[in-house]
mmCIF file of C-alpha atoms and ligand atoms in Angstrom:
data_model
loop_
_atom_site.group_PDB
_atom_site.id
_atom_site.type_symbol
_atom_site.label_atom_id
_atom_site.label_comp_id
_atom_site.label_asym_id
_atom_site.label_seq_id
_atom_site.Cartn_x
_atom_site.Cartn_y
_atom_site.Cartn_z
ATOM 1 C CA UNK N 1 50.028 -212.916 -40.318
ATOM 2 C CA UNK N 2 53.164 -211.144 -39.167
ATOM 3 C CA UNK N 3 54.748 -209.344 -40.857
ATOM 4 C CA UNK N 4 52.049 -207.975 -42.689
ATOM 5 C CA UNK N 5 49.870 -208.089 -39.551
ATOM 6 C CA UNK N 6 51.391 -205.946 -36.942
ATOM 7 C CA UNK N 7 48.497 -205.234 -33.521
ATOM 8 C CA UNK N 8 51.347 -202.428 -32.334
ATOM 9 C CA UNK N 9 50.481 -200.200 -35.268
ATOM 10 C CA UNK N 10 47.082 -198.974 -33.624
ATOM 11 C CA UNK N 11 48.850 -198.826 -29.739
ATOM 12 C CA UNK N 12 50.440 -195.617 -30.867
ATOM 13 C CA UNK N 13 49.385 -191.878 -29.130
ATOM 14 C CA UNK N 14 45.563 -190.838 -29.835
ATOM 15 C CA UNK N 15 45.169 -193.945 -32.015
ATOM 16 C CA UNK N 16 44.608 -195.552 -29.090
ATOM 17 C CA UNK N 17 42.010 -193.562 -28.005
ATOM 18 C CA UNK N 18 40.036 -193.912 -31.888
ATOM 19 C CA UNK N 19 40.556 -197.975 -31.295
ATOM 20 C CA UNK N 20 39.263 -197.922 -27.566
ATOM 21 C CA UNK N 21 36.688 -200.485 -27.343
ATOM 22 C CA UNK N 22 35.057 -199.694 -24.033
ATOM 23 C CA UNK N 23 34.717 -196.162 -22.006
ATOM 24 C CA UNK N 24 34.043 -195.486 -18.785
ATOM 25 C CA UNK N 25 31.838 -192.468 -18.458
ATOM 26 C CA UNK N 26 30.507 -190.393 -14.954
ATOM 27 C CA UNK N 27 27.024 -191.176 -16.410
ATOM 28 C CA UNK N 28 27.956 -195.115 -14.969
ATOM 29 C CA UNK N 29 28.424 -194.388 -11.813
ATOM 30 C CA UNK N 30 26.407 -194.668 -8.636
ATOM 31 C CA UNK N 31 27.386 -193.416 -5.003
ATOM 32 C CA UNK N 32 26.655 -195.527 -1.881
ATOM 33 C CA UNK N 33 25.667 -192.842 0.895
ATOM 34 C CA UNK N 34 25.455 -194.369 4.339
ATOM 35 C CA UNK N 35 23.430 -192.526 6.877
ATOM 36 C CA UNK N 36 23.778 -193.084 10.366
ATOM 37 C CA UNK N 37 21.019 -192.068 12.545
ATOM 38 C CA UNK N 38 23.352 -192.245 15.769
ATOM 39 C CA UNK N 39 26.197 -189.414 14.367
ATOM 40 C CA UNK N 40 26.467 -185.939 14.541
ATOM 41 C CA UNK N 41 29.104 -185.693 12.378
ATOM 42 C CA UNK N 42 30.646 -187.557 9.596
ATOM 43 C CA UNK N 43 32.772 -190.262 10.520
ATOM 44 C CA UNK N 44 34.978 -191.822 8.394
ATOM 45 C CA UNK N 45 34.743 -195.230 7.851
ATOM 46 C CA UNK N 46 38.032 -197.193 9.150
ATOM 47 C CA UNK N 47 38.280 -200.077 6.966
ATOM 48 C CA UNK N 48 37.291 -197.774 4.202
ATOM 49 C CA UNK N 49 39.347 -194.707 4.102
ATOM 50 C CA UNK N 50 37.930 -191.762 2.563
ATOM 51 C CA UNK N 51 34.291 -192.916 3.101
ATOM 52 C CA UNK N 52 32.318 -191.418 5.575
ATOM 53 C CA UNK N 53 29.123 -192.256 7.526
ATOM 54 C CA UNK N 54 26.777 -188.888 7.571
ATOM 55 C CA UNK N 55 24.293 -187.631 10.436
ATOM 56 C CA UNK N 56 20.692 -186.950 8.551
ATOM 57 C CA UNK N 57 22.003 -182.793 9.190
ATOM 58 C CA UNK N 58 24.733 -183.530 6.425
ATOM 59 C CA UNK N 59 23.184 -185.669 3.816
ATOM 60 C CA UNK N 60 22.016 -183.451 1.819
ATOM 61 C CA UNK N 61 25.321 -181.205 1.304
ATOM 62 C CA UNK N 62 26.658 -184.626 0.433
ATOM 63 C CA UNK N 63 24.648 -185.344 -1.936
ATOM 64 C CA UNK N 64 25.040 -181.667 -3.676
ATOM 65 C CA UNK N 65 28.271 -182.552 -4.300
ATOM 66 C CA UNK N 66 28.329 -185.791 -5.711
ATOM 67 C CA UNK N 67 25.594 -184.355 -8.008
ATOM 68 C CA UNK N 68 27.928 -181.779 -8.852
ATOM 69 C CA UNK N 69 30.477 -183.835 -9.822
ATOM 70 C CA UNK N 70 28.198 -184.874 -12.189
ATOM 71 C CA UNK N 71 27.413 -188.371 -11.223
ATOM 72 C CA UNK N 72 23.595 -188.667 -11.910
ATOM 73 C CA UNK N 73 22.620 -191.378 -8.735
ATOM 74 C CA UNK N 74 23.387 -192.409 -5.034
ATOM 75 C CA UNK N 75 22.408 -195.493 -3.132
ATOM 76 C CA UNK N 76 21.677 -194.979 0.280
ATOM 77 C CA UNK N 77 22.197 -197.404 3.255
ATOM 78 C CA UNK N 78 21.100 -196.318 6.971
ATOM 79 C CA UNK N 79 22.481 -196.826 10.407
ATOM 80 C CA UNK N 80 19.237 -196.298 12.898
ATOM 81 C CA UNK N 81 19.619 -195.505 16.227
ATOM 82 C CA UNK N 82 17.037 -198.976 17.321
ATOM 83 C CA UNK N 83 17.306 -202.187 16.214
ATOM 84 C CA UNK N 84 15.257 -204.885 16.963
ATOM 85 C CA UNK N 85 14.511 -208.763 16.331
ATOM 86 C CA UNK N 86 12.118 -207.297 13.508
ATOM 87 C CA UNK N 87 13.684 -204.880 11.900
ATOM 88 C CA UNK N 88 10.844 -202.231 13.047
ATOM 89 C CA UNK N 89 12.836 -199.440 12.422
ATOM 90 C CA UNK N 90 13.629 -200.015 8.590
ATOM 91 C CA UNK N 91 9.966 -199.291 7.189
ATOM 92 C CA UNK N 92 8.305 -196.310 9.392
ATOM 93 C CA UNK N 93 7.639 -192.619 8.156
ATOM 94 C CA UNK N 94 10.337 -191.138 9.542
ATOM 95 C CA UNK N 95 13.458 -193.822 9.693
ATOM 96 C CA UNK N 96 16.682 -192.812 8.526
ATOM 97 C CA UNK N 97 16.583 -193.458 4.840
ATOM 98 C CA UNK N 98 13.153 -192.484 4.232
ATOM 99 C CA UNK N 99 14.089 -188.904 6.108
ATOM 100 C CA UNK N 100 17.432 -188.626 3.942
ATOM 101 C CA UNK N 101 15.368 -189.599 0.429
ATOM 102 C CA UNK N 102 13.592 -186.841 1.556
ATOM 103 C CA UNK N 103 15.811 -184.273 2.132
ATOM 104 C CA UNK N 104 18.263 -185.103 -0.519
ATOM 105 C CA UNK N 105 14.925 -184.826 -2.910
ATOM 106 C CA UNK N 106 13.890 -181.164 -1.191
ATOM 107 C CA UNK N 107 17.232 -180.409 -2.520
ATOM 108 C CA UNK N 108 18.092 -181.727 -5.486
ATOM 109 C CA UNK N 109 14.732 -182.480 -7.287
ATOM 110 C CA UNK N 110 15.511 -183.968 -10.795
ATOM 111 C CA UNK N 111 19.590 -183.491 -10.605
ATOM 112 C CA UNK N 112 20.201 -186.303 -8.660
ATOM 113 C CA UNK N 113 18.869 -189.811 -8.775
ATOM 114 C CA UNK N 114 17.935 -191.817 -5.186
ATOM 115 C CA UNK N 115 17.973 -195.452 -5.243
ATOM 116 C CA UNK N 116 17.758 -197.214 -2.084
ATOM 117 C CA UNK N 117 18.993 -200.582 -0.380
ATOM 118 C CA UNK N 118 16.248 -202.856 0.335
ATOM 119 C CA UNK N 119 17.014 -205.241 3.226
ATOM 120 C CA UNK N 120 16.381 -205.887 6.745
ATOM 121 C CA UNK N 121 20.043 -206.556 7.901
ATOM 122 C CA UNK N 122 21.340 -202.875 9.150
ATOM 123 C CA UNK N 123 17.999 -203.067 11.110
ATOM 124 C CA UNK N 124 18.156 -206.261 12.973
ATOM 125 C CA UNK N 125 19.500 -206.659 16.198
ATOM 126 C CA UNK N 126 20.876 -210.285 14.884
ATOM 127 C CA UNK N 127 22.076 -208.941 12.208
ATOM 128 C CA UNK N 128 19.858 -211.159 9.431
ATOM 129 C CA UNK N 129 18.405 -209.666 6.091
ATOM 130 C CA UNK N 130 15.225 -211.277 7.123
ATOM 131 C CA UNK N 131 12.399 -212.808 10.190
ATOM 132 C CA UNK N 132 14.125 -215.123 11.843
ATOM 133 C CA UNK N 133 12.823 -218.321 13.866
ATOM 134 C CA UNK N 134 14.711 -218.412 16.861
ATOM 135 C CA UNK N 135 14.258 -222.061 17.558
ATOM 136 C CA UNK N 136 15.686 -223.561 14.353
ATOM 137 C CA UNK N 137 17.483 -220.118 13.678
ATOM 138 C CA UNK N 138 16.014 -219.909 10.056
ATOM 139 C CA UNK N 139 15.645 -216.971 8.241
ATOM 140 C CA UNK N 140 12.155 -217.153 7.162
ATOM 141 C CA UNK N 141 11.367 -216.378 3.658
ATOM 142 C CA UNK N 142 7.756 -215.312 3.340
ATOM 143 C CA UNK N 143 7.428 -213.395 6.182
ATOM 144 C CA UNK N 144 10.144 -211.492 5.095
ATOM 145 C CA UNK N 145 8.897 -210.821 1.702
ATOM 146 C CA UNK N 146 5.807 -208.512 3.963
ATOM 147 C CA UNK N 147 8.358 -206.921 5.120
ATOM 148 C CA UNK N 148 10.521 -205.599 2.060
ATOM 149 C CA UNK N 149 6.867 -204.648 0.138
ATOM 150 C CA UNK N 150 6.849 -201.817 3.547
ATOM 151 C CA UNK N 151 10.301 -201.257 3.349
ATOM 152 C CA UNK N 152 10.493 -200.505 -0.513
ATOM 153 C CA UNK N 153 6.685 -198.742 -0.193
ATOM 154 C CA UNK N 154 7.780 -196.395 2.352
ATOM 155 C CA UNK N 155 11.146 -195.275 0.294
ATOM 156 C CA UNK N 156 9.110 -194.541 -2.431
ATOM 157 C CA UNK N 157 6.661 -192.580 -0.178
ATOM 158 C CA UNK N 158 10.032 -190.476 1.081
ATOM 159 C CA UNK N 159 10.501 -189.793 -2.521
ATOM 160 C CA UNK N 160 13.408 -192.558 -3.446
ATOM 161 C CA UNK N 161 13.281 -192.842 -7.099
ATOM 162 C CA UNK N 162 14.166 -196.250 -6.938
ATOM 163 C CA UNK N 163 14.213 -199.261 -5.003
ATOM 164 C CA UNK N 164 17.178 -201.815 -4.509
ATOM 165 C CA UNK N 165 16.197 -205.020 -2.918
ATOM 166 C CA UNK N 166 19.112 -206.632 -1.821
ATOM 167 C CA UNK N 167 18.518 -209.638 0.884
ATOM 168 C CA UNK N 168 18.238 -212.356 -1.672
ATOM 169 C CA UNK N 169 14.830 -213.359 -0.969
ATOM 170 C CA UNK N 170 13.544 -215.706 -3.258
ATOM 171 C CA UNK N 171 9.952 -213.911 -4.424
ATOM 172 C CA UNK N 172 11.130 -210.347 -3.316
ATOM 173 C CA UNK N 173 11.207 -208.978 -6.486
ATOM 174 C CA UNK N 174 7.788 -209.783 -7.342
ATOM 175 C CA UNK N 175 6.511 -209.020 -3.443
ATOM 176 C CA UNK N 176 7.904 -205.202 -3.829
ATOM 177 C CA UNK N 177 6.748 -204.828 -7.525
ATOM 178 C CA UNK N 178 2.955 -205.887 -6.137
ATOM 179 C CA UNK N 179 3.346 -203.263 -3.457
ATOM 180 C CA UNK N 180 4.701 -200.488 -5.198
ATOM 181 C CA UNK N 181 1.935 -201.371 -7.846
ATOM 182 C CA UNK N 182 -0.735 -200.704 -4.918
ATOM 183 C CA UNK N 183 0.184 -197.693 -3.485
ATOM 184 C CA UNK N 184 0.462 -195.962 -6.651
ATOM 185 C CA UNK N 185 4.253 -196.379 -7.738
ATOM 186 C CA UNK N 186 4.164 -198.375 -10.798
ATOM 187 C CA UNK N 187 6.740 -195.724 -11.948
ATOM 188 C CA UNK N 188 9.372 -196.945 -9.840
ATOM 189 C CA UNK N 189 12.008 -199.075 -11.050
ATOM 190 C CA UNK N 190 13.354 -201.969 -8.744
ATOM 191 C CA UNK N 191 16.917 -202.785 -9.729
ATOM 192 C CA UNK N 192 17.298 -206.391 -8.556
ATOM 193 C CA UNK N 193 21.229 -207.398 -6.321
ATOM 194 C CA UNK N 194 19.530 -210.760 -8.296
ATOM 195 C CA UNK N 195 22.778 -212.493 -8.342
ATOM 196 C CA UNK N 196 23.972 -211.552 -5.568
ATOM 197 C CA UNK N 197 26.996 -214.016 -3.765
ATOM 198 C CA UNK N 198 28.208 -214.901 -0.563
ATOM 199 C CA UNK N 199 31.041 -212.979 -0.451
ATOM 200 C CA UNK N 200 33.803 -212.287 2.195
ATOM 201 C CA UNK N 201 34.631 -208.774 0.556
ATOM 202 C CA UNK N 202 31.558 -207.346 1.973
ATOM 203 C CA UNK N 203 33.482 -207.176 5.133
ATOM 204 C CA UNK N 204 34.424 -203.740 5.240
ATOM 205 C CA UNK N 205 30.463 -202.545 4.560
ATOM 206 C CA UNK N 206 29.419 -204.482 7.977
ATOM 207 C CA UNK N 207 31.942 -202.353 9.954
ATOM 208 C CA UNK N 208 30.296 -199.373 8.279
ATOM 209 C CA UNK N 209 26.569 -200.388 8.371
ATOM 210 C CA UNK N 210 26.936 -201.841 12.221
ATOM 211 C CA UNK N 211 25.425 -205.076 10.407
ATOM 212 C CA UNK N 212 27.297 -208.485 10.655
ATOM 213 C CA UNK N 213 25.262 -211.753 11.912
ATOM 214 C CA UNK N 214 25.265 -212.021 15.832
ATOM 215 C CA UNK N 215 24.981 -215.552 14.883
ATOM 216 C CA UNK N 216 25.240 -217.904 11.725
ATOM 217 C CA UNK N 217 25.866 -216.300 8.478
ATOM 218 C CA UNK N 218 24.480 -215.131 5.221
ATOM 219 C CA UNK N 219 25.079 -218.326 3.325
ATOM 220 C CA UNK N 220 21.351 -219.156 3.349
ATOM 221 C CA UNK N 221 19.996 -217.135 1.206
ATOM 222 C CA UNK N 222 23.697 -215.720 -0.908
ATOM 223 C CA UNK N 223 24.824 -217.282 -3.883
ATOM 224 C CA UNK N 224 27.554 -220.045 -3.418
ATOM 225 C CA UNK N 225 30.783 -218.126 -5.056
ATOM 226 C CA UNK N 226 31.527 -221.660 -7.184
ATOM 227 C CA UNK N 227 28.114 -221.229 -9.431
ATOM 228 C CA UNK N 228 27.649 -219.621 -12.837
ATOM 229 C CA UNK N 229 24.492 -221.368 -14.255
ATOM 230 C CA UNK N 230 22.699 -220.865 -10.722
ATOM 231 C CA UNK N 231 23.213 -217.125 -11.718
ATOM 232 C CA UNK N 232 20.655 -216.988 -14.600
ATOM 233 C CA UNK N 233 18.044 -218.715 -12.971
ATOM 234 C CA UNK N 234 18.003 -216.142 -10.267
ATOM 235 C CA UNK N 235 18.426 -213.076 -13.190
ATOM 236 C CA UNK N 236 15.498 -215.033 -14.901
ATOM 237 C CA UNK N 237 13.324 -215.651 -12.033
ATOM 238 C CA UNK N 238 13.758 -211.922 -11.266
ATOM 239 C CA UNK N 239 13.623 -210.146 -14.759
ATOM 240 C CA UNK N 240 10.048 -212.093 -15.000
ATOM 241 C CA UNK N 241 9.302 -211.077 -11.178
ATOM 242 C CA UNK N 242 9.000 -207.559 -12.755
ATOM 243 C CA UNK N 243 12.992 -206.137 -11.767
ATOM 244 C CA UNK N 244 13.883 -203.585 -14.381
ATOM 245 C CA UNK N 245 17.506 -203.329 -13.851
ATOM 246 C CA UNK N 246 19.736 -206.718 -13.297
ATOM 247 C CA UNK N 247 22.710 -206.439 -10.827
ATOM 248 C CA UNK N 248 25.288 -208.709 -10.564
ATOM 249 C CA UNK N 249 27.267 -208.255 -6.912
ATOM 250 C CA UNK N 250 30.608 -208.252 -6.092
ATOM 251 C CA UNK N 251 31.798 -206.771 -9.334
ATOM 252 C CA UNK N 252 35.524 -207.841 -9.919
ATOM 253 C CA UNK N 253 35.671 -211.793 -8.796
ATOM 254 C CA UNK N 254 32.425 -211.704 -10.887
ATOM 255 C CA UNK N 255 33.026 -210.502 -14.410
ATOM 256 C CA UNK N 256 32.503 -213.829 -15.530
ATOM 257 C CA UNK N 257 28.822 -213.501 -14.311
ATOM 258 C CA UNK N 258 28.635 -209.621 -15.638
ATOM 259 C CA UNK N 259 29.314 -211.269 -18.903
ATOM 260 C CA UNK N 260 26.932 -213.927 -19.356
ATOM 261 C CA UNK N 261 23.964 -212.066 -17.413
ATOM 262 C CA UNK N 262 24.608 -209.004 -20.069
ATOM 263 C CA UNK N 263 25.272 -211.455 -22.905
ATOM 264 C CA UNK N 264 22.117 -213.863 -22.211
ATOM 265 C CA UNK N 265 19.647 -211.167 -21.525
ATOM 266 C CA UNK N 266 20.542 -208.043 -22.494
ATOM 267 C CA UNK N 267 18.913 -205.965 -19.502
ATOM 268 C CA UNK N 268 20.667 -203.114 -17.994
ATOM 269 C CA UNK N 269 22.904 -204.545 -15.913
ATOM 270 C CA UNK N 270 24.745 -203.519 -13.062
ATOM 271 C CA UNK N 271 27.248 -204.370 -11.089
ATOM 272 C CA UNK N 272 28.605 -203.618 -7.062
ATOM 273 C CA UNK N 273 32.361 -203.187 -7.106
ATOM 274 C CA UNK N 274 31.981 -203.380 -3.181
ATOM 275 C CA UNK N 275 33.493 -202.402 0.362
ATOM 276 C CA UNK N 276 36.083 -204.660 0.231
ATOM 277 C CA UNK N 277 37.240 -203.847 -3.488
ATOM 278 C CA UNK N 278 37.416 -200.649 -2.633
ATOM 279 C CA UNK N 279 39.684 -201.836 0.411
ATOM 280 C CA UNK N 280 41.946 -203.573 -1.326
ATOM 281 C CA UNK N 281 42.978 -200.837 -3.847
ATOM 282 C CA UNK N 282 43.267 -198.356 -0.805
ATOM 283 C CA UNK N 283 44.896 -200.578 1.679
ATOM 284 C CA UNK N 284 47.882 -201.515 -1.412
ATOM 285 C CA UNK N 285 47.970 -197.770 -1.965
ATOM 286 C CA UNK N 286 48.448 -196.354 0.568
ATOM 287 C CA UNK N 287 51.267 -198.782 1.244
ATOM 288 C CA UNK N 288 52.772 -197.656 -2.356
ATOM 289 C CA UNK N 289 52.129 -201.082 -3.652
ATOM 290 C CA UNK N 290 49.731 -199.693 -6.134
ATOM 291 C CA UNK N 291 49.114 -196.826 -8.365
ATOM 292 C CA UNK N 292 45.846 -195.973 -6.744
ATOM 293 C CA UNK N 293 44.330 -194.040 -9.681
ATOM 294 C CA UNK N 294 45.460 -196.454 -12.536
ATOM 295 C CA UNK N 295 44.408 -198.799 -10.513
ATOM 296 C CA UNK N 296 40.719 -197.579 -9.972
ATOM 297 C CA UNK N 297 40.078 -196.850 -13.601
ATOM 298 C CA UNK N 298 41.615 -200.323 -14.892
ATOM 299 C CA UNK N 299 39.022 -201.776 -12.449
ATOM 300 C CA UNK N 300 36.088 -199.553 -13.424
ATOM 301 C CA UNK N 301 36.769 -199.929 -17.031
ATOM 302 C CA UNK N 302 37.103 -203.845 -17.066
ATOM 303 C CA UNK N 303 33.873 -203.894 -14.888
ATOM 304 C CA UNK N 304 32.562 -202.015 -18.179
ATOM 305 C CA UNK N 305 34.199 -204.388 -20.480
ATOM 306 C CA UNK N 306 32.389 -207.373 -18.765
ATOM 307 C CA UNK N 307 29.304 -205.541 -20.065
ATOM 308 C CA UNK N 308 27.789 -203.531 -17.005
ATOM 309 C CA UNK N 309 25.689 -200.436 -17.907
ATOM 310 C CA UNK N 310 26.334 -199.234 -14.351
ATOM 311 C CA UNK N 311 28.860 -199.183 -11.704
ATOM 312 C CA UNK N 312 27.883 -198.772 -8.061
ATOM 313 C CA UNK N 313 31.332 -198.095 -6.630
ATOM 314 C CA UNK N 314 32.592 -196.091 -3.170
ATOM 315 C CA UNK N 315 35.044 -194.841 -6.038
ATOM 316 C CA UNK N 316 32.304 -192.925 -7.807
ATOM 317 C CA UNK N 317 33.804 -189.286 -6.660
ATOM 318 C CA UNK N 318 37.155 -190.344 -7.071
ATOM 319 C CA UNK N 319 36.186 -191.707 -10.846
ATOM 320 C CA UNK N 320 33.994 -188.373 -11.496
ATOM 321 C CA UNK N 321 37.543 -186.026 -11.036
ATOM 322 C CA UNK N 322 39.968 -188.570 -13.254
ATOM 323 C CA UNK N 323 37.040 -187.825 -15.816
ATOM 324 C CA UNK N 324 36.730 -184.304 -15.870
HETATM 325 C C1 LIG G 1 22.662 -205.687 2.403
HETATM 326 C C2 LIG G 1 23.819 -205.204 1.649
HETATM 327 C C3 LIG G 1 25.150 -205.547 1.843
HETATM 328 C C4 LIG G 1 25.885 -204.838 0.889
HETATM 329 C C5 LIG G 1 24.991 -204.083 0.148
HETATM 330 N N1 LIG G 1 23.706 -204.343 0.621
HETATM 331 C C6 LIG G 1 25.791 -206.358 2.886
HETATM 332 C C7 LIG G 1 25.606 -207.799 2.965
HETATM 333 O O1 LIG G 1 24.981 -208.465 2.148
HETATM 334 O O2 LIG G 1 26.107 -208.306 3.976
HETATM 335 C C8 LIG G 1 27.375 -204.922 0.745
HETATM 336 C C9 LIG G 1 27.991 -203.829 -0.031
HETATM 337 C C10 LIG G 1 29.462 -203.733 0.068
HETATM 338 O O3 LIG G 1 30.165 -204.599 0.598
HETATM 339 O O4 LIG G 1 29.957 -202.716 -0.410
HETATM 340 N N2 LIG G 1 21.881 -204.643 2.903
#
């Protein structure tokens, strides 16, 4: 007890750095990459300042130099030109993300992991992450689930090094594992958005992805923000679905979940500090409410705190320079 005890001994100069308990390393970090099929050059993204939408002719340059900044993975997200009631232009040869895997892969090879978004939503013209019936306005699960096995088999066919279902589908996980499995790509990891909530601070990501609901909303198939316990039976039903990497998404109003999905099952876990996260921090910066730096690594380092292995973060590049 004080005064014997005294906590401000170890809070002194570089002792602080030998007591830190948690460390936030480049290695954590993942990109999002949206490519927009309709561009010809980049276009930054209002609601999200200092994030751009790329044409397919400028992907690969981007790429280069996250991967030089040594973060070791992007996700990618397209914007195609077509959209219909089916999604029909998410799963072809030649779609937006499956030409970008490819051409960041020509590039890069080995230096730079490609994980990519799984989900019918920046593909509909409604909007929806799945099939919908247009007389009760459902979103219909099974069919769907057909769907996201050619979605996830044609990404790995492009070259994507990983797949990221993210529509909330009950079954998907085990749907995409089966088709990978199939067509030959039992080497590719599926990291599961398996809690995944129904969140208005995805808000800024619709503007960028062209992908809000013409009609309804999301809160179907997303997690209801006021459940915990619901949580693990979605991380359970998907770790034993076959999903080799957890994620937890948002990131910040959800550290409570980061915590008990590491704690309970100790998978890698990740977590999706998202659009509007990032939004916040810039909007109250740029306004000189906020240290914008300090304020970026206190958020990536209590996402690592929480217990995330990864970070998927629009503040990746950002992060990658404070670290150097
Ligand atoms: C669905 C998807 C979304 C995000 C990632 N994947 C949007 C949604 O569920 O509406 C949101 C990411 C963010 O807000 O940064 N394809």
């Amino acid at each position: 007890m004080f005064p014997d005890v005294r906590l401000r001994r170890l809070r002194k100069g570089k002792i602080r750095n030998l007591v830190r308990e948690s460390t936030l390393s480049v290695d954590d970090l993942v990109q999002p990459i949206f490519v927009d099929e309709t561009i010809d050059s980049p276009v930054e993204i209002s609601s999200m300042p200092g994030i751009y939408k790329f044409p397919l002719s400028e992907v690969a340059k981007e790429a280069k130099a996250i991967t030089e900044l040594g973060i070791p993975a992007v996700i990618l997200f397209g914007v195609p030109a077509f959209k219909d009631a089916e999604g029909s232009s998410s799963c072809g040869e030649t779609d937006i993300v499956q030409e970008a895997a490819r051409m960041i892969k020509a590039e890069l090879g080995d230096d730079l992991v490609v994980i990519t978004d799984v989900c019918m939503c920046e593909y509909t013209s409604h909007g929806h992450c799945g099939i919908i019936d247009f007389e009760t306005k459902e979103i219909l699960n099974d069919p769907t689930l057909e769907v996201l096995g050619k979605i996830a088999v044609s990404h790995a066919r492009a070259g994507a090094d990983m797949v990221a279902p993210s529509g909330m589908m009950d079954g998907m996980v085990g749907t995409i594992r089966a088709a990978l499995d199939l067509n030959g790509f039992n080497h590719v990891p599926i990291m599961s958005y398996a809690a995944k909530y129904y969140s208005s601070f995805y808000g800024p990501f619709r503007d960028a992805a062209e992908s809000g609901c013409s009609f309804g909303d999301r809160s179907t198939h997303q997690m209801d923000p006021a459940n915990s316990n619901e949580a693990l039976r979605e991380v359970t039903l998907d770790i034993a679905e076959g999903a080799d990497i957890i994620m937890v998404k948002p990131a910040l109003p959800y550290l409570d979940i980061v915590y008990r999905v590491k704690t309970e099952f100790g998978m890698p876990t990740a977590a999706y500090n998202v659009s509007g996260e990032y939004a916040m921090i810039k909007a109250a910066a740029a306004n000189g409410w906020l240290d914008e730096q300090k304020a970026i690594y206190e958020s990536l380092i209590s996402i690592k705190r929480a217990g995330a292995d990864i970070i998927i973060t629009y503040f990746a590049k950002d992060a990658a320079r404070m670290l150097k």
